[in-house]
CSV table of C-alpha atoms in Angstrom, one decimal:
chain,number,residue,atom,x,y,z
A,1,MET,CA,8.1,-26.1,19.5
A,2,GLU,CA,12.3,-26.2,19.8
A,3,ASN,CA,12.1,-28.9,17.4
A,4,THR,CA,9.7,-27.0,15.3
A,5,VAL,CA,11.4,-24.2,15.1
A,6,GLN,CA,15.0,-25.6,14.7
A,7,ALA,CA,13.3,-28.1,11.7
A,8,PHE,CA,12.1,-24.6,10.0
A,9,VAL,CA,15.2,-22.4,10.3
A,10,ASN,CA,17.5,-25.0,8.9
A,11,ARG,CA,14.8,-25.9,6.1
A,12,HIS,CA,15.1,-21.8,5.1
A,13,GLN,CA,18.6,-21.9,5.8
A,14,LEU,CA,17.5,-18.6,8.3
A,15,ILE,CA,20.9,-19.0,10.0
A,16,LYS,CA,24.5,-19.6,9.5
A,17,GLN,CA,27.1,-20.5,12.4
A,18,ASN,CA,29.5,-17.8,13.1
A,19,THR,CA,27.2,-14.7,12.7
A,20,THR,CA,26.1,-12.1,14.8
A,21,ILE,CA,22.0,-11.9,15.4
A,22,LEU,CA,20.3,-8.8,16.7
A,23,ILE,CA,17.2,-9.8,18.0
A,24,GLY,CA,14.2,-7.1,18.5
A,25,VAL,CA,13.0,-7.7,22.2
A,26,SER,CA,9.9,-5.9,23.9
A,27,GLY,CA,9.7,-8.4,26.5
A,28,GLY,CA,6.2,-10.3,25.3
A,29,PRO,CA,6.0,-13.7,25.0
A,30,ASP,CA,6.8,-13.7,21.3
A,31,SER,CA,10.2,-11.9,21.5
A,32,MET,CA,10.8,-13.7,24.7
A,33,ALA,CA,10.4,-16.8,23.8
A,34,LEU,CA,12.6,-16.2,20.3
A,35,LEU,CA,15.5,-14.5,22.6
A,36,HIS,CA,15.3,-17.8,25.0
A,37,PHE,CA,15.5,-20.1,22.0
A,38,LEU,CA,18.4,-18.6,20.3
A,39,TRP,CA,20.1,-18.3,23.5
A,40,ARG,CA,19.8,-22.0,24.3
A,41,PHE,CA,21.5,-22.6,20.3
A,42,LYS,CA,24.0,-19.8,21.0
A,43,ASP,CA,26.7,-21.9,22.0
A,44,ASP,CA,26.0,-24.7,19.6
A,45,TRP,CA,25.8,-22.5,16.5
A,46,ASN,CA,28.4,-20.6,17.6
A,47,LEU,CA,26.5,-17.2,17.4
A,48,ARG,CA,26.9,-13.6,19.2
A,49,LEU,CA,23.2,-12.4,20.1
A,50,ILE,CA,22.3,-8.8,20.9
A,51,ALA,CA,19.2,-7.8,22.2
A,52,VAL,CA,17.5,-4.9,20.9
A,53,SER,CA,14.9,-2.9,23.1
A,54,VAL,CA,12.8,0.2,22.5
A,55,ASP,CA,11.0,2.0,24.7
A,56,HIS,CA,7.8,3.9,22.2
A,57,GLN,CA,7.3,6.7,24.9
A,58,LEU,CA,3.5,5.4,24.8
A,59,ARG,CA,2.6,4.1,28.2
A,60,GLY,CA,4.6,6.2,30.4
A,61,THR,CA,6.8,3.9,32.9
A,62,ALA,CA,5.3,0.9,32.1
A,63,SER,CA,7.3,0.9,28.4
A,64,GLN,CA,10.4,1.7,29.9
A,65,ALA,CA,9.6,-1.0,32.6
A,66,ASP,CA,9.3,-3.5,29.5
A,67,VAL,CA,12.9,-2.4,28.5
A,68,ASP,CA,14.0,-2.9,32.4
A,69,TYR,CA,12.7,-6.5,32.0
A,70,VAL,CA,14.5,-7.4,29.2
A,71,ARG,CA,17.8,-5.6,30.5
A,72,ASP,CA,17.5,-7.8,33.7
A,73,MET,CA,16.7,-11.5,31.4
A,74,CYS,CA,20.1,-10.6,29.5
A,75,GLU,CA,21.9,-10.1,32.0
A,76,LYS,CA,20.5,-13.2,33.7
A,77,TRP,CA,21.6,-15.4,30.2
A,78,ASN,CA,24.7,-13.1,30.0
A,79,LEU,CA,23.5,-11.7,26.9
A,80,GLU,CA,24.5,-8.1,24.9
A,81,PHE,CA,21.9,-5.5,25.5
A,82,VAL,CA,20.6,-2.1,23.7
A,83,SER,CA,18.3,0.3,23.7
A,84,THR,CA,16.6,3.1,23.2
A,85,SER,CA,13.9,5.5,23.6
A,86,LEU,CA,12.0,6.7,20.8
A,87,ASN,CA,9.2,10.3,20.6
A,88,VAL,CA,7.0,8.5,19.0
A,89,PRO,CA,4.1,11.0,19.8
A,90,ALA,CA,6.1,14.0,18.2
A,91,TYR,CA,7.0,11.9,15.1
A,92,LYS,CA,3.5,10.8,14.9
A,93,GLN,CA,2.2,14.3,14.7
A,94,LYS,CA,5.2,15.6,12.6
A,95,ARG,CA,4.6,13.4,9.8
A,96,GLN,CA,0.4,12.8,10.6
A,97,LEU,CA,1.0,9.2,11.4
A,98,GLY,CA,-1.2,6.6,12.9
A,99,THR,CA,0.1,5.1,16.0
A,100,GLN,CA,1.5,2.2,14.7
A,101,VAL,CA,2.5,3.5,11.3
A,102,ALA,CA,4.7,6.1,13.6
A,103,ALA,CA,6.0,3.2,15.7
A,104,ARG,CA,6.9,1.2,13.2
A,105,GLU,CA,8.9,3.6,11.5
A,106,LEU,CA,10.9,4.6,14.0
A,107,ARG,CA,11.9,1.4,15.2
A,108,TYR,CA,13.0,-0.1,12.1
A,109,GLN,CA,15.5,2.8,11.6
A,110,PHE,CA,16.7,2.4,14.8
A,111,PHE,CA,17.1,-1.5,14.0
A,112,ALA,CA,19.0,-0.7,11.0
A,113,GLU,CA,21.4,1.8,12.6
A,114,GLN,CA,22.6,-1.0,14.9
A,115,MET,CA,22.4,-3.6,12.4
A,116,ASN,CA,25.0,-1.5,10.4
A,117,THR,CA,26.8,-0.5,14.1
A,118,TYR,CA,27.1,-4.3,15.0
A,119,GLN,CA,28.0,-5.0,11.3
A,120,ALA,CA,24.8,-7.6,12.3
A,121,ASP,CA,24.4,-10.4,9.9
A,122,TYR,CA,20.6,-11.0,11.3
A,123,LEU,CA,17.9,-9.1,12.5
A,124,ALA,CA,14.9,-12.1,14.9
A,125,LEU,CA,11.7,-11.1,14.8
A,126,GLY,CA,9.2,-12.9,16.8
A,127,HIS,CA,6.4,-12.9,14.6
A,128,HIS,CA,4.3,-16.0,14.7
A,129,GLY,CA,2.5,-18.0,12.6
A,130,ASP,CA,-1.1,-16.5,13.6
A,131,ASP,CA,0.7,-12.9,13.0
A,132,GLN,CA,1.3,-14.1,9.4
A,133,ALA,CA,-2.3,-15.1,9.4
A,134,GLU,CA,-3.8,-12.1,10.4
A,135,THR,CA,-1.2,-9.9,7.8
A,136,MET,CA,-2.4,-12.5,4.8
A,137,LEU,CA,-6.1,-11.5,5.7
A,138,MET,CA,-5.8,-7.9,6.1
A,139,GLY,CA,-3.9,-8.1,2.5
A,140,PHE,CA,-6.5,-9.8,1.0
A,141,VAL,CA,-9.1,-7.3,2.7
A,142,ARG,CA,-7.0,-4.2,1.7
A,143,SER,CA,-5.2,-4.8,-1.1
A,144,ALA,CA,-5.2,-6.0,-4.5
A,145,SER,CA,-1.3,-6.9,-5.0
A,146,VAL,CA,-0.2,-10.5,-4.9
A,147,ARG,CA,2.8,-8.9,-2.7
A,148,SER,CA,0.0,-8.3,0.3
A,149,LEU,CA,-1.9,-11.3,0.2
A,150,ALA,CA,2.0,-13.0,0.8
A,151,GLY,CA,2.0,-12.0,4.1
A,152,MET,CA,5.6,-11.5,6.0
A,153,PRO,CA,8.7,-13.3,4.1
A,154,VAL,CA,10.3,-15.7,6.2
A,155,LYS,CA,13.4,-13.8,5.1
A,156,ARG,CA,14.3,-10.4,3.4
A,157,ASP,CA,17.5,-7.9,2.7
A,158,PHE,CA,17.7,-5.3,5.6
A,159,ALA,CA,20.5,-3.2,6.2
A,160,SER,CA,23.9,-5.1,6.7
A,161,GLY,CA,22.0,-8.2,6.2
A,162,GLU,CA,18.7,-9.7,6.3
A,163,ILE,CA,15.5,-9.9,8.7
A,164,ILE,CA,14.5,-13.0,9.6
A,165,ARG,CA,11.4,-14.5,11.6
A,166,PRO,CA,12.3,-17.9,13.1
A,167,LEU,CA,8.7,-18.3,14.7
A,168,LEU,CA,6.4,-18.0,11.6
A,169,CYS,CA,5.8,-21.9,11.9
A,170,VAL,CA,4.1,-21.9,15.4
A,171,THR,CA,1.1,-20.3,17.1
A,172,LYS,CA,1.1,-18.0,19.4
A,173,GLU,CA,-0.5,-20.9,22.0
A,174,MET,CA,2.8,-23.0,21.4
A,175,ILE,CA,4.9,-20.0,22.1
A,176,GLU,CA,2.8,-19.0,25.4
A,177,SER,CA,3.2,-23.0,26.4
A,178,TYR,CA,7.2,-22.6,25.8
A,179,CYS,CA,7.1,-19.8,28.2
A,180,THR,CA,5.4,-22.0,30.6
A,181,GLU,CA,7.4,-24.3,30.5
A,182,HIS,CA,10.9,-22.5,30.3
A,183,ALA,CA,9.2,-20.5,33.5
A,184,ILE,CA,9.4,-17.1,31.2
A,185,ILE,CA,6.8,-14.4,32.9
A,186,PRO,CA,6.5,-12.4,29.7
A,187,ARG,CA,5.3,-8.7,30.0
A,188,ARG,CA,2.0,-8.0,28.5
A,189,ASP,CA,1.0,-4.3,26.3
A,190,PRO,CA,-2.5,-3.8,27.6
A,191,SER,CA,-3.0,-2.1,23.8
A,192,ASN,CA,-2.6,-5.7,22.5
A,193,GLU,CA,-6.3,-6.2,23.6
A,194,ASP,CA,-7.7,-3.0,22.1
A,195,ASP,CA,-10.1,-3.9,19.1
A,196,LYS,CA,-9.5,-0.5,17.6
A,197,TYR,CA,-6.2,-1.6,15.9
A,198,THR,CA,-7.0,-3.5,12.4
A,199,ARG,CA,-4.7,-6.3,13.5
A,200,ASN,CA,-6.2,-6.8,17.1
A,201,ASP,CA,-10.0,-6.6,15.6
A,202,PHE,CA,-8.8,-9.4,13.3
A,203,ARG,CA,-6.6,-11.5,16.1
A,204,HIS,CA,-9.8,-11.4,18.4
A,205,ASN,CA,-13.0,-11.6,16.2
A,206,ILE,CA,-12.0,-13.0,12.4
A,207,LEU,CA,-9.0,-15.3,13.1
A,208,PRO,CA,-10.7,-18.0,15.6
A,209,LEU,CA,-13.6,-18.1,13.5
A,210,LEU,CA,-11.4,-19.6,10.7
A,211,LYS,CA,-9.9,-21.5,13.2
A,212,GLU,CA,-13.1,-23.2,14.2
A,213,LYS,CA,-13.2,-24.5,10.2
A,214,ASN,CA,-9.2,-25.2,10.4
A,215,GLN,CA,-7.1,-25.9,13.5
A,216,ASN,CA,-4.3,-25.7,11.2
A,217,LEU,CA,-4.7,-22.9,9.7
A,218,HIS,CA,-1.8,-21.3,10.1
A,219,ARG,CA,0.1,-24.2,8.4
A,220,THR,CA,-2.3,-23.9,5.8
A,221,LEU,CA,-1.8,-20.0,5.2
A,222,ARG,CA,2.1,-20.5,6.1
A,223,HIS,CA,2.1,-23.1,3.0
A,224,LEU,CA,0.3,-20.6,0.9
A,225,SER,CA,2.5,-17.9,1.7
A,226,GLU,CA,5.6,-19.8,0.5
A,227,SER,CA,4.1,-20.2,-2.4
A,228,LEU,CA,3.1,-17.0,-3.5
A,229,GLN,CA,6.6,-15.4,-2.4
A,230,GLU,CA,8.1,-17.7,-4.6
A,231,ASP,CA,5.8,-16.9,-7.2
A,232,ASP,CA,6.5,-13.5,-6.5
A,233,THR,CA,10.4,-14.0,-6.5
A,234,TYR,CA,10.4,-15.6,-10.2
A,235,LEU,CA,7.8,-13.0,-11.9
A,236,GLN,CA,10.1,-10.0,-10.1
A,237,GLN,CA,13.6,-11.4,-11.9
A,238,GLU,CA,11.9,-12.2,-15.3
A,239,ALA,CA,10.3,-8.5,-14.9
A,240,ILE,CA,13.7,-7.3,-14.5
A,241,LYS,CA,14.8,-9.2,-17.6
A,242,MET,CA,11.7,-7.9,-19.6
A,243,ALA,CA,12.7,-4.2,-18.5
A,244,GLU,CA,16.4,-4.7,-19.2
A,245,ASN,CA,15.3,-6.5,-22.6
A,246,VAL,CA,12.5,-3.4,-23.5
A,247,VAL,CA,13.3,-0.1,-21.8
A,248,THR,CA,15.9,2.5,-23.2
A,249,PHE,CA,17.0,4.0,-19.7
A,250,GLY,CA,18.0,7.6,-19.4
A,251,ASN,CA,18.9,10.0,-16.5
A,252,ALA,CA,16.2,11.9,-14.5
A,253,ASP,CA,16.1,15.0,-17.7
A,254,SER,CA,15.8,12.2,-20.3
A,255,GLY,CA,13.6,9.7,-18.3
A,256,LEU,CA,12.8,6.0,-20.4
A,257,SER,CA,11.2,5.0,-23.6
A,258,PHE,CA,10.3,1.8,-25.3
A,259,ASP,CA,8.5,-0.1,-28.0
A,260,THR,CA,4.7,-0.6,-27.0
A,261,ASN,CA,4.9,-3.4,-29.9
A,262,VAL,CA,7.9,-5.1,-27.5
A,263,PHE,CA,6.5,-4.5,-24.6
A,264,LYS,CA,2.7,-5.9,-25.6
A,265,ALA,CA,4.3,-9.2,-26.9
A,266,TYR,CA,5.4,-10.0,-22.9
A,267,PRO,CA,2.2,-11.5,-20.7
A,268,ARG,CA,0.1,-8.8,-18.8
A,269,SER,CA,1.4,-10.1,-15.3
A,270,LEU,CA,5.1,-8.9,-16.7
A,271,GLN,CA,3.5,-5.6,-18.1
A,272,ARG,CA,2.1,-4.8,-14.6
A,273,ARG,CA,4.8,-5.3,-12.7
A,274,CYS,CA,7.6,-3.6,-14.9
A,275,PHE,CA,5.1,-1.1,-14.8
A,276,HIS,CA,5.9,-0.5,-11.5
A,277,LEU,CA,9.5,-1.4,-11.6
A,278,LEU,CA,9.3,1.6,-13.9
A,279,LEU,CA,7.8,4.1,-11.7
A,280,ASN,CA,10.3,3.0,-8.6
A,281,TYR,CA,13.4,3.4,-10.8
A,282,LEU,CA,11.8,7.2,-11.8
A,283,TYR,CA,10.4,8.2,-8.2
A,284,GLY,CA,12.9,6.3,-6.3
A,285,GLU,CA,9.7,6.0,-4.0
A,286,LYS,CA,6.4,5.9,-5.8
A,287,PRO,CA,4.4,8.7,-4.1
A,288,GLN,CA,1.3,7.9,-2.0
A,289,THR,CA,-1.1,8.9,-4.7
A,290,VAL,CA,0.4,6.8,-7.4
A,291,SER,CA,-2.9,4.2,-6.9
A,292,TYR,CA,-4.0,0.8,-9.4
A,293,VAL,CA,-6.2,3.4,-11.7
A,294,HIS,CA,-2.6,4.8,-12.6
A,295,GLU,CA,-2.1,1.1,-13.5
A,296,GLU,CA,-4.8,0.3,-15.3
A,297,GLN,CA,-4.4,4.1,-17.2
A,298,PHE,CA,-1.5,3.1,-18.3
A,299,LEU,CA,-2.4,-0.5,-19.5
A,300,LYS,CA,-5.4,1.0,-21.2
A,301,VAL,CA,-3.1,3.3,-22.8
A,302,LEU,CA,-0.6,0.6,-24.4
A,303,GLN,CA,-3.1,-1.1,-26.1
A,304,THR,CA,-5.1,1.8,-27.7
A,305,ASP,CA,-4.5,2.8,-31.4
A,306,HIS,CA,-4.6,6.5,-31.2
A,307,GLY,CA,-1.6,8.5,-32.8
A,308,HIS,CA,-0.7,10.6,-29.5
A,309,ILE,CA,-1.8,10.6,-25.8
A,310,GLU,CA,-0.4,12.1,-22.6
A,311,ILE,CA,-0.7,11.1,-18.9
A,312,ASN,CA,0.5,13.3,-16.1
A,313,PHE,CA,1.4,11.3,-13.4
A,314,PRO,CA,2.2,12.7,-10.2
A,315,ASN,CA,5.2,14.7,-9.0
A,316,ARG,CA,5.5,16.2,-12.4
A,317,LEU,CA,6.0,12.9,-13.9
A,318,LYS,CA,4.6,12.6,-17.6
A,319,LEU,CA,3.6,9.4,-19.8
A,320,VAL,CA,3.8,10.5,-23.5
A,321,LYS,CA,2.8,7.6,-26.1
A,322,SER,CA,3.5,8.3,-29.7
A,323,TYR,CA,2.3,6.0,-32.5
A,324,THR,CA,4.5,3.0,-30.9
A,325,THR,CA,6.9,4.9,-28.7
A,326,MET,CA,5.9,5.6,-25.2
A,327,SER,CA,8.2,7.7,-22.9
A,328,PHE,CA,8.1,8.9,-19.3
A,329,TYR,CA,9.8,11.7,-18.0
A,330,PHE,CA,9.6,14.4,-15.6
A,331,MET,CA,8.6,17.8,-16.6
A,332,LYS,CA,11.2,20.3,-15.5
A,333,ASP,CA,9.0,23.6,-15.1
A,334,TYR,CA,5.9,22.1,-14.0
A,335,ILE,CA,2.9,24.5,-16.2
A,336,GLN,CA,-0.6,24.0,-14.6
A,337,PRO,CA,-2.5,22.0,-17.4
A,338,SER,CA,-4.4,24.5,-19.7
A,339,SER,CA,-6.9,22.3,-20.8
A,340,TYR,CA,-8.3,18.4,-21.5
A,341,HIS,CA,-11.2,16.7,-23.3
A,342,VAL,CA,-11.6,12.6,-22.2
A,343,ILE,CA,-14.7,10.5,-23.2
A,344,MET,CA,-15.7,8.2,-20.5
A,345,ASP,CA,-17.9,5.1,-21.4
A,346,PRO,CA,-19.3,3.6,-17.6
A,347,PRO,CA,-17.9,1.6,-16.1
A,348,GLU,CA,-14.7,3.3,-16.0
A,349,GLU,CA,-11.7,5.4,-13.8
A,350,ILE,CA,-10.3,8.1,-15.8
A,351,VAL,CA,-7.3,10.1,-14.4
A,352,LEU,CA,-7.4,13.4,-14.9
A,353,PRO,CA,-3.8,15.8,-16.1
A,354,THR,CA,-4.5,17.4,-12.3
A,355,GLY,CA,-4.2,13.7,-11.0
A,356,LYS,CA,-7.5,13.5,-9.8
A,357,VAL,CA,-9.8,10.6,-10.4
A,358,ILE,CA,-13.2,10.5,-11.9
A,359,SER,CA,-15.0,7.0,-11.6
A,360,SER,CA,-18.1,5.5,-12.9
A,361,SER,CA,-20.0,3.0,-12.1
A,362,ILE,CA,-23.5,1.4,-12.9
A,363,ILE,CA,-26.0,0.9,-10.3
A,364,SER,CA,-29.5,-0.5,-9.4
A,365,GLU,CA,-30.7,2.1,-7.0
A,366,PRO,CA,-29.2,5.5,-6.2
A,367,HIS,CA,-27.0,6.3,-3.7
A,368,LEU,CA,-26.4,10.4,-2.8
A,369,GLU,CA,-23.4,11.1,-0.8
A,370,GLY,CA,-22.3,14.9,-1.1
A,371,GLY,CA,-20.8,17.2,-3.7
A,372,ALA,CA,-18.3,14.2,-4.8
A,373,ILE,CA,-21.1,11.9,-6.7
A,374,PHE,CA,-23.5,12.4,-9.2
A,375,VAL,CA,-26.3,9.8,-9.6
A,376,CYS,CA,-28.7,10.1,-12.6
A,377,GLN,CA,-30.5,7.4,-14.5
A,378,ARG,CA,-28.8,5.8,-17.2
A,379,GLU,CA,-31.7,6.5,-20.0
A,380,ALA,CA,-31.7,10.1,-19.2
A,381,ILE,CA,-28.4,11.0,-20.8
A,382,ALA,CA,-26.8,10.6,-24.3
A,383,LEU,CA,-23.7,8.1,-23.9
A,384,PRO,CA,-20.5,8.4,-24.0
A,385,LEU,CA,-19.8,10.8,-21.4
A,386,HIS,CA,-17.3,13.9,-21.6
A,387,ILE,CA,-15.1,14.9,-19.0
A,388,ARG,CA,-13.4,18.7,-20.1
A,389,THR,CA,-12.5,22.0,-19.3
A,390,ARG,CA,-14.6,24.5,-19.2
A,391,LYS,CA,-15.2,26.4,-22.7
A,392,LYS,CA,-16.8,30.0,-23.3
A,393,GLY,CA,-20.4,30.5,-23.2
A,394,ASP,CA,-21.0,27.3,-21.1
A,395,ARG,CA,-23.9,27.2,-19.0
A,396,MET,CA,-26.0,24.7,-16.7
A,397,ARG,CA,-29.2,24.4,-15.5
A,398,TRP,CA,-30.5,22.1,-12.2
A,399,LYS,CA,-33.9,22.0,-10.7
A,400,GLY,CA,-35.1,24.7,-9.2
A,401,LEU,CA,-33.5,27.5,-11.3
A,402,ASN,CA,-35.3,29.2,-14.2
A,403,GLY,CA,-33.2,28.6,-17.1
A,404,SER,CA,-30.0,28.1,-16.9
A,405,LYS,CA,-26.6,30.3,-15.4
A,406,LYS,CA,-23.0,30.6,-16.6
A,407,VAL,CA,-20.7,28.3,-15.7
A,408,LYS,CA,-18.5,31.3,-15.0
A,409,ASP,CA,-20.8,32.7,-12.5
A,410,ILE,CA,-21.0,29.4,-10.7
A,411,PHE,CA,-17.2,29.3,-10.0
A,412,ILE,CA,-17.3,33.4,-9.1
A,413,ASP,CA,-20.3,32.5,-6.4
A,414,ALA,CA,-18.5,29.3,-5.3
A,415,LYS,CA,-15.2,31.6,-4.8
A,416,VAL,CA,-13.4,29.1,-7.1
A,417,PRO,CA,-9.2,30.6,-7.4
A,418,LEU,CA,-8.7,31.7,-10.8
A,419,ASN,CA,-5.9,29.0,-11.3
A,420,GLU,CA,-8.3,26.7,-10.8
A,421,ARG,CA,-11.5,27.5,-12.8
A,422,ASP,CA,-9.2,26.3,-16.4
A,423,ILE,CA,-8.5,23.1,-15.2
A,424,TRP,CA,-12.0,22.3,-13.7
A,425,PRO,CA,-13.9,19.2,-14.9
A,426,VAL,CA,-16.9,19.6,-16.2
A,427,VAL,CA,-18.9,17.1,-17.2
A,428,THR,CA,-21.4,16.4,-20.1
A,429,ASP,CA,-23.2,14.2,-22.1
A,430,ASN,CA,-22.7,13.2,-25.6
A,431,ASN,CA,-25.5,16.1,-26.6
A,432,GLY,CA,-23.6,18.6,-24.7
A,433,GLU,CA,-25.4,19.2,-21.8
A,434,ILE,CA,-23.2,20.0,-18.6
A,435,LEU,CA,-24.9,17.2,-15.8
A,436,TRP,CA,-22.2,18.0,-13.4
A,437,LEU,CA,-19.6,20.3,-12.2
A,438,PRO,CA,-18.2,17.9,-9.3
A,439,GLY,CA,-18.1,19.4,-5.6
A,440,LEU,CA,-20.1,22.4,-7.1
A,441,LYS,CA,-23.4,21.8,-9.1
A,442,LYS,CA,-25.3,18.7,-9.8
A,443,GLY,CA,-27.4,19.0,-13.2
A,444,THR,CA,-31.0,17.8,-13.6
A,445,PRO,CA,-31.0,15.8,-16.9
A,446,ALA,CA,-34.5,15.0,-17.7
A,447,GLU,CA,-36.2,11.6,-16.6
A,448,SER,CA,-36.7,8.9,-18.8
A,449,GLY,CA,-39.6,7.9,-16.8
A,450,ALA,CA,-38.9,4.4,-16.8
A,451,ASN,CA,-37.0,2.1,-14.6
A,452,GLY,CA,-33.9,1.2,-15.1
A,453,ASP,CA,-30.1,1.2,-14.3
A,454,TYR,CA,-28.3,4.3,-12.9
A,455,ILE,CA,-24.6,6.1,-13.5
A,456,GLN,CA,-23.3,6.7,-10.2
A,457,LEU,CA,-20.0,9.3,-10.6
A,458,LYS,CA,-17.6,10.0,-8.0
A,459,TYR,CA,-14.8,12.6,-8.1
A,460,GLY,CA,-11.5,12.6,-5.8
A,461,MET,CA,-8.1,11.3,-5.3
A,462,GLU,CA,-7.9,7.9,-4.7
A,463,GLU,CA,-6.3,5.8,-2.2
A,464,LYS,CA,-2.9,3.7,-3.3
A,465,HIS,CA,-4.0,-0.2,-3.0
A,466,ALA,CA,-0.7,-1.8,-4.2
């Protein structure tokens, strides 16, 4: 393992001589193997090594015992050591986060503080090849972004220096053998065996199946990761150049603008990346409610020939397209959207001015799953669909009702607040028949009598995918 890691470090130029390295050490096999490896090369490379250990207050005395173990090993190897205790349960509850996410956020905050305190050049972490495989597979399942599929970078900027991952070139099995060879008896975290955590499920149930097909899976995925990251870096640089050439940047009040014809002259892959660069510039940190749906809506508006279009993004950010000029800016004084009317031609997803999303799909079998979903026969309605706010005199009918009922009375019966009634979506067909008040009432258009596809509508706030 030692030769493999040394060659990997040299190839990626991970560590320069005469530098300071913080090492995140939990006491487990991975981080202890990394600590021992760097300790072995400490004098050869003239390194200052500082082990950093964290008690997340999740396993009582056991987690403190992990910290004590790392401290003892550092004394044995004559290495500097720093530790802290972080109240992850309280932070998790306050921020409404999952345990793993809360622990990671607090841990990296502490790492950044220590990097700046010691003016360290590197933060070395013990992620290995199997970790990378798990990360890439989870990215494939969860996300639509190339960056997620690429997994963890070998190195990236962080605080006063860089995060480096020297063990991405080796497997868990190789690390365990290294610990045995050097008489390292690491600590074991029982939570790593619990399959309720997604990563553990991938580790124990999915990765072994793939390794049966390819015993060198970690190496294959490592090469894929490196290729994707190299491509991503290049495309990101090109997107930055594009933004600099195309976009006129202002401040938070004036926002930014660009000529759509010039923007469209660039490849679509750069258009997507530039869109996210612009959002990062405007927001500072993108809200979780910004999703791939907003990206698709942006690209759709970019291609349209309509003279004037406006789209509301989360947190009062507005996109305005006027002929060939597109602008983004924040509304100083937020005004509740008063009315809207958009046309939907299934299958399609539309972001409403309220920030909510209505998606439509064509299905062969109806699946009714509550008030946020509406299904009807495709042949029973006149397309396209219209999504609008209420109009005076709107009436709706449904199965079991004699005649029809005023939409106004439906809102009153459902105790919909006054300020929400004027922006509540009303879905109609092309003949004006009200099909659905999302979350309130579902209409019953006359069935065509023929077998065929169904149209399914969903209403809600989309989760972020990228």
